[in-house]
Short mmCIF file of C-alpha atoms in Angstrom, two decimals:
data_model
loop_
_atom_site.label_atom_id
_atom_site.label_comp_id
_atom_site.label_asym_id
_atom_site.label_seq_id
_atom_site.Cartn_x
_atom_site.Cartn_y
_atom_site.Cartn_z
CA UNK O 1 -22.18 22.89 -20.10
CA UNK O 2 -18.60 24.13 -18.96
CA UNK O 3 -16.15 24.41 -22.05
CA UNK O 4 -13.69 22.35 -19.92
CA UNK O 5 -13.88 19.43 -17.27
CA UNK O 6 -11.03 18.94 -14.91
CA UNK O 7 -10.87 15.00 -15.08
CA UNK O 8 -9.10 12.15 -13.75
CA UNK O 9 -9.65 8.31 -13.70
CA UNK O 10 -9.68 6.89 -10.30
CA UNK O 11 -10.16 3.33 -8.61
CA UNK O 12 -13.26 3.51 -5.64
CA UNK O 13 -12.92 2.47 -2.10
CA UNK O 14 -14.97 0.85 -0.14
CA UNK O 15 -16.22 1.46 3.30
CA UNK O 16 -13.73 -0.64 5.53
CA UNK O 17 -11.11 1.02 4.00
CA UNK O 18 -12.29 4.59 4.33
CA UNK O 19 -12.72 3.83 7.57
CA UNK O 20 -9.12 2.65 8.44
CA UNK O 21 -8.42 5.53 6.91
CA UNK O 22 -10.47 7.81 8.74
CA UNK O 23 -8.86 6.05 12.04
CA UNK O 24 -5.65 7.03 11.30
CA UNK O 25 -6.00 10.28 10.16
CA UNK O 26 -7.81 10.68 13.85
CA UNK O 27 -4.33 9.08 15.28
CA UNK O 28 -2.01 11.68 13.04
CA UNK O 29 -3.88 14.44 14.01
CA UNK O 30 -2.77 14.31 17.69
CA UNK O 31 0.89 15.66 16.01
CA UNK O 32 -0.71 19.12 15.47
CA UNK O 33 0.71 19.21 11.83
CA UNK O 34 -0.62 21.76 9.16
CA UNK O 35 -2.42 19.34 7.12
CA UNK O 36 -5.16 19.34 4.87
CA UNK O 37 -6.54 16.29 5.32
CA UNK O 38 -8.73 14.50 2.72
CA UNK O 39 -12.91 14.00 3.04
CA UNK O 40 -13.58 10.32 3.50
CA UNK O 41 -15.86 10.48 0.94
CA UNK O 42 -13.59 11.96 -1.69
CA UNK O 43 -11.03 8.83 -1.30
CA UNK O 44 -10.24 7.17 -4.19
CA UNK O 45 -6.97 5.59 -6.11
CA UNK O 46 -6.05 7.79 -8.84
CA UNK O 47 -5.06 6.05 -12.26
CA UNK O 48 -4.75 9.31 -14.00
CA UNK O 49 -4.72 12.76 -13.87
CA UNK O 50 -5.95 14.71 -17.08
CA UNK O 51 -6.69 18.15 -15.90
CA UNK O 52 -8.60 20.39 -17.48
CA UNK O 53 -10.27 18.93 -20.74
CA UNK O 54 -12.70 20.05 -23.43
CA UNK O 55 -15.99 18.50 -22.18
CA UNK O 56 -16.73 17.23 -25.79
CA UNK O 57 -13.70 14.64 -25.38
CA UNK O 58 -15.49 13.21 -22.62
CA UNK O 59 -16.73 10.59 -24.25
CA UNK O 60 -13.97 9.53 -25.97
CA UNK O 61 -11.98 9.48 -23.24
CA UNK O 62 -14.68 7.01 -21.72
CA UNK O 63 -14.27 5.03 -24.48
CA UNK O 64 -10.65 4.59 -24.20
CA UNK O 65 -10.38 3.59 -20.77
CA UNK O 66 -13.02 1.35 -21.30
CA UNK O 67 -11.03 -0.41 -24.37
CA UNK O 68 -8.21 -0.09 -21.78
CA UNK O 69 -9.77 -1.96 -18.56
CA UNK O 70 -11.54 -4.63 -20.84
CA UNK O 71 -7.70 -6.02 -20.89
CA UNK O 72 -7.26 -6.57 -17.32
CA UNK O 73 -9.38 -9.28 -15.45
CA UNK O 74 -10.87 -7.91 -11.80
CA UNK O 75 -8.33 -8.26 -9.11
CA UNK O 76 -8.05 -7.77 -5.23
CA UNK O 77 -6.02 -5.00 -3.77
CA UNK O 78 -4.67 -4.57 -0.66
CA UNK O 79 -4.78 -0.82 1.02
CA UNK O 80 -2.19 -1.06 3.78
CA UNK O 81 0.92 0.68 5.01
CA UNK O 82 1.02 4.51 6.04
CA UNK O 83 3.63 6.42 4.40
CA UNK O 84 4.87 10.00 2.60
CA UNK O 85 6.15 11.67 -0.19
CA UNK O 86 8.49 12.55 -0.73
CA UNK O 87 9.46 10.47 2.54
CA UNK O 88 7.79 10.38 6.66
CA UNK O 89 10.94 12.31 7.45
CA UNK O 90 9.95 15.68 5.62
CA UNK O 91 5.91 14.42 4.82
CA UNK O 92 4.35 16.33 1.75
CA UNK O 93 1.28 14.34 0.68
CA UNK O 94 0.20 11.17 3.23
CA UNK O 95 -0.64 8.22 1.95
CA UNK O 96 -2.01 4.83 2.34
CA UNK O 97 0.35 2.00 0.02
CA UNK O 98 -0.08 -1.18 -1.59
CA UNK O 99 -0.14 -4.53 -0.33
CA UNK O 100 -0.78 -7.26 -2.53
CA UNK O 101 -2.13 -6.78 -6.01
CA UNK O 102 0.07 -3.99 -6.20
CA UNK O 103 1.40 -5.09 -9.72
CA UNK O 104 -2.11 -5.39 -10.96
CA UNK O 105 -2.35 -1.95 -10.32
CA UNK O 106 0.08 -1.19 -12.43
CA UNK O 107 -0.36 -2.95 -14.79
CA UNK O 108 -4.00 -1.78 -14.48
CA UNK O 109 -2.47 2.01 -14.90
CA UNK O 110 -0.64 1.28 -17.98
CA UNK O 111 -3.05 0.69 -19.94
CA UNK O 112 -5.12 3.54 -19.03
CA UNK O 113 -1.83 5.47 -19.10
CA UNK O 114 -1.38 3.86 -22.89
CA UNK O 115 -4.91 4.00 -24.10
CA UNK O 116 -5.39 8.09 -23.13
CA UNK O 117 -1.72 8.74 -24.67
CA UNK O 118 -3.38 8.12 -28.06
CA UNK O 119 -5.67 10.38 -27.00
CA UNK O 120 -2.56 13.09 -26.66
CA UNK O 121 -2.24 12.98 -22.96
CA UNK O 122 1.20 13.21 -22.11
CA UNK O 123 2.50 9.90 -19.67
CA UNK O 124 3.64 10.35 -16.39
CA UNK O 125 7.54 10.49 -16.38
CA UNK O 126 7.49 9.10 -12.38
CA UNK O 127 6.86 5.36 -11.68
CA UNK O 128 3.47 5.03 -11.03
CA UNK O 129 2.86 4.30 -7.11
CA UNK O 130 -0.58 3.19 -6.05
CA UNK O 131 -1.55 5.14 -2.81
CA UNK O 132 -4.72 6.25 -1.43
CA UNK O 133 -3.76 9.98 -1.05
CA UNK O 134 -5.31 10.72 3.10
CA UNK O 135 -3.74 14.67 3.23
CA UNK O 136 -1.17 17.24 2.48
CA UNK O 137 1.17 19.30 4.57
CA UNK O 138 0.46 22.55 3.89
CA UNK O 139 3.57 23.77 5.72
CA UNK O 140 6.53 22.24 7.80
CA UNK O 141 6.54 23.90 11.52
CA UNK O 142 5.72 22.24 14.68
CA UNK O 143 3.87 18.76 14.83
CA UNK O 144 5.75 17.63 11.36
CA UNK O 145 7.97 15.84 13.00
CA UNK O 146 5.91 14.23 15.35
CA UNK O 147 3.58 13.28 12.57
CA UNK O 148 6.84 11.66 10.49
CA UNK O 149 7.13 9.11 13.70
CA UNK O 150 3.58 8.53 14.00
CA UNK O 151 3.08 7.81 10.25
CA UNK O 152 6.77 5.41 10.57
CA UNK O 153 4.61 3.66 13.92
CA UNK O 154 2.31 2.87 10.85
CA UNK O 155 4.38 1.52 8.24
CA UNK O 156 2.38 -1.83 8.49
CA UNK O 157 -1.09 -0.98 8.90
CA UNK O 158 -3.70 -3.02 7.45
CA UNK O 159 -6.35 -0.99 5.94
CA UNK O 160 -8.18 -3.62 3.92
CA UNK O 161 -8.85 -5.11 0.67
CA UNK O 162 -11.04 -4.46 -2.42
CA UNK O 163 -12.26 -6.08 -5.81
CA UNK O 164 -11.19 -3.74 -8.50
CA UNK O 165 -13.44 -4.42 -10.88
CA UNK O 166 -14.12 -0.87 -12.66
CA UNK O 167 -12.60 2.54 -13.36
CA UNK O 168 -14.31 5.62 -12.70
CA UNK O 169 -13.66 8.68 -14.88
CA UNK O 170 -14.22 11.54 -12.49
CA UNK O 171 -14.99 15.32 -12.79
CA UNK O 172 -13.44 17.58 -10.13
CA UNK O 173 -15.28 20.71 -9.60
CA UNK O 174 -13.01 22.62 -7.09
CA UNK O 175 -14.82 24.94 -4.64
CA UNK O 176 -14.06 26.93 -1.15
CA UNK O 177 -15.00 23.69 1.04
CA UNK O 178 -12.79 21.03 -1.06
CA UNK O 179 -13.49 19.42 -4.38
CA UNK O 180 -16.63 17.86 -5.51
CA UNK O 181 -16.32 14.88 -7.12
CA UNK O 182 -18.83 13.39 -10.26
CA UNK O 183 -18.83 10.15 -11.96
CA UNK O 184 -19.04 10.65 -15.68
CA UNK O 185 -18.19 7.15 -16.78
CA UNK O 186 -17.51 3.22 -15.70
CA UNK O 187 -15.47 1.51 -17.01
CA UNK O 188 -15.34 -2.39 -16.12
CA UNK O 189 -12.38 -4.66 -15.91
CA UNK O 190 -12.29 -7.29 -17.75
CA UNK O 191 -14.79 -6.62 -20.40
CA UNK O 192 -14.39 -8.91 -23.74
#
């Protein structure tokens, strides 16, 4: 086994949202934008980025989320709204936003941010933004601009709705093609 796992914690999708997502990353490609756009099947709401840890803490961070998530009942969250960072006028990394349940989400975050900080990951200094990450710009150039309008034209899509009702703690293998993506744990909301 690797010495180190590059981990995260992440919320799933499900298909009608992948979908929307795969629609209007269809739509922003017409702007000809430089963008690295994200594999449908690697979609997912990140909670929490740990990098690269020793594989042997695995387990307890498993454990930690899972004491985390036990403290927040399942919830429904809203994927909608297209959008940028740092804004659509000079796009970085595209995004889908938050609708309603938005707050759950953070809340949701917050402990997972809380519980792994015990474990001595530092917290995030930014306020915590659900997004479903769709691609990055890998440089400005032609078609960026176009693509800021056509992700503005899609401020108020509706991508669709899920039941968060688990966290995933993810391994990231990176490779030529993209990343490849492992579940190594579950951890369910709302577990007494």
């Amino acid at each position: 086994m690797k010495r180190t796992v590059r981990t995260f914690a992440a919320v799933e999708i499900n298909a009608a949202i992948r979908g929307a997502a795969e629609d209007l990353i269809q739509s922003l490609s017409s702007a000809g934008a430089d963008v690295k756009w994200v594999e449908p099947h690697n979609m997912h709401l990140t909670l929490k980025f740990l990098g690269e840890v020793p594989s042997q803490q695995i387990p307890r961070i498993c454990d930690s989320v899972a004491k985390a998530t036990a403290k927040v009942e399942p919830f429904e969250f809203e994927v909608r709204g297209a959008g940028a960072f740092p804004n659509a006028a000079r796009p970085r990394t595209l995004w889908l936003g938050a609708g309603a349940g938005e707050e759950a989400m953070i809340t949701l975050h917050g402990h997972v941010e809380k519980a792994l900080m015990k474990l001595g990951y530092r917290k995030e200094h930014r306020r915590f933004h659900p997004h479903l990450t769709i691609g990055r710009v890998r440089r400005g150039g032609p078609g960026v601009e176009q693509l800021g309008q056509l992700l503005s034209e899609q401020a108020e899509l509706q991508a669709g709705t899920i039941t968060v009702k688990h966290v995933v703690i993810f391994s990231s293998e990176l490779n030529r093609t993209g990343p490849i993506y492992q579940a190594l744990g579950r951890a369910k909301l709302g577990a007494k």
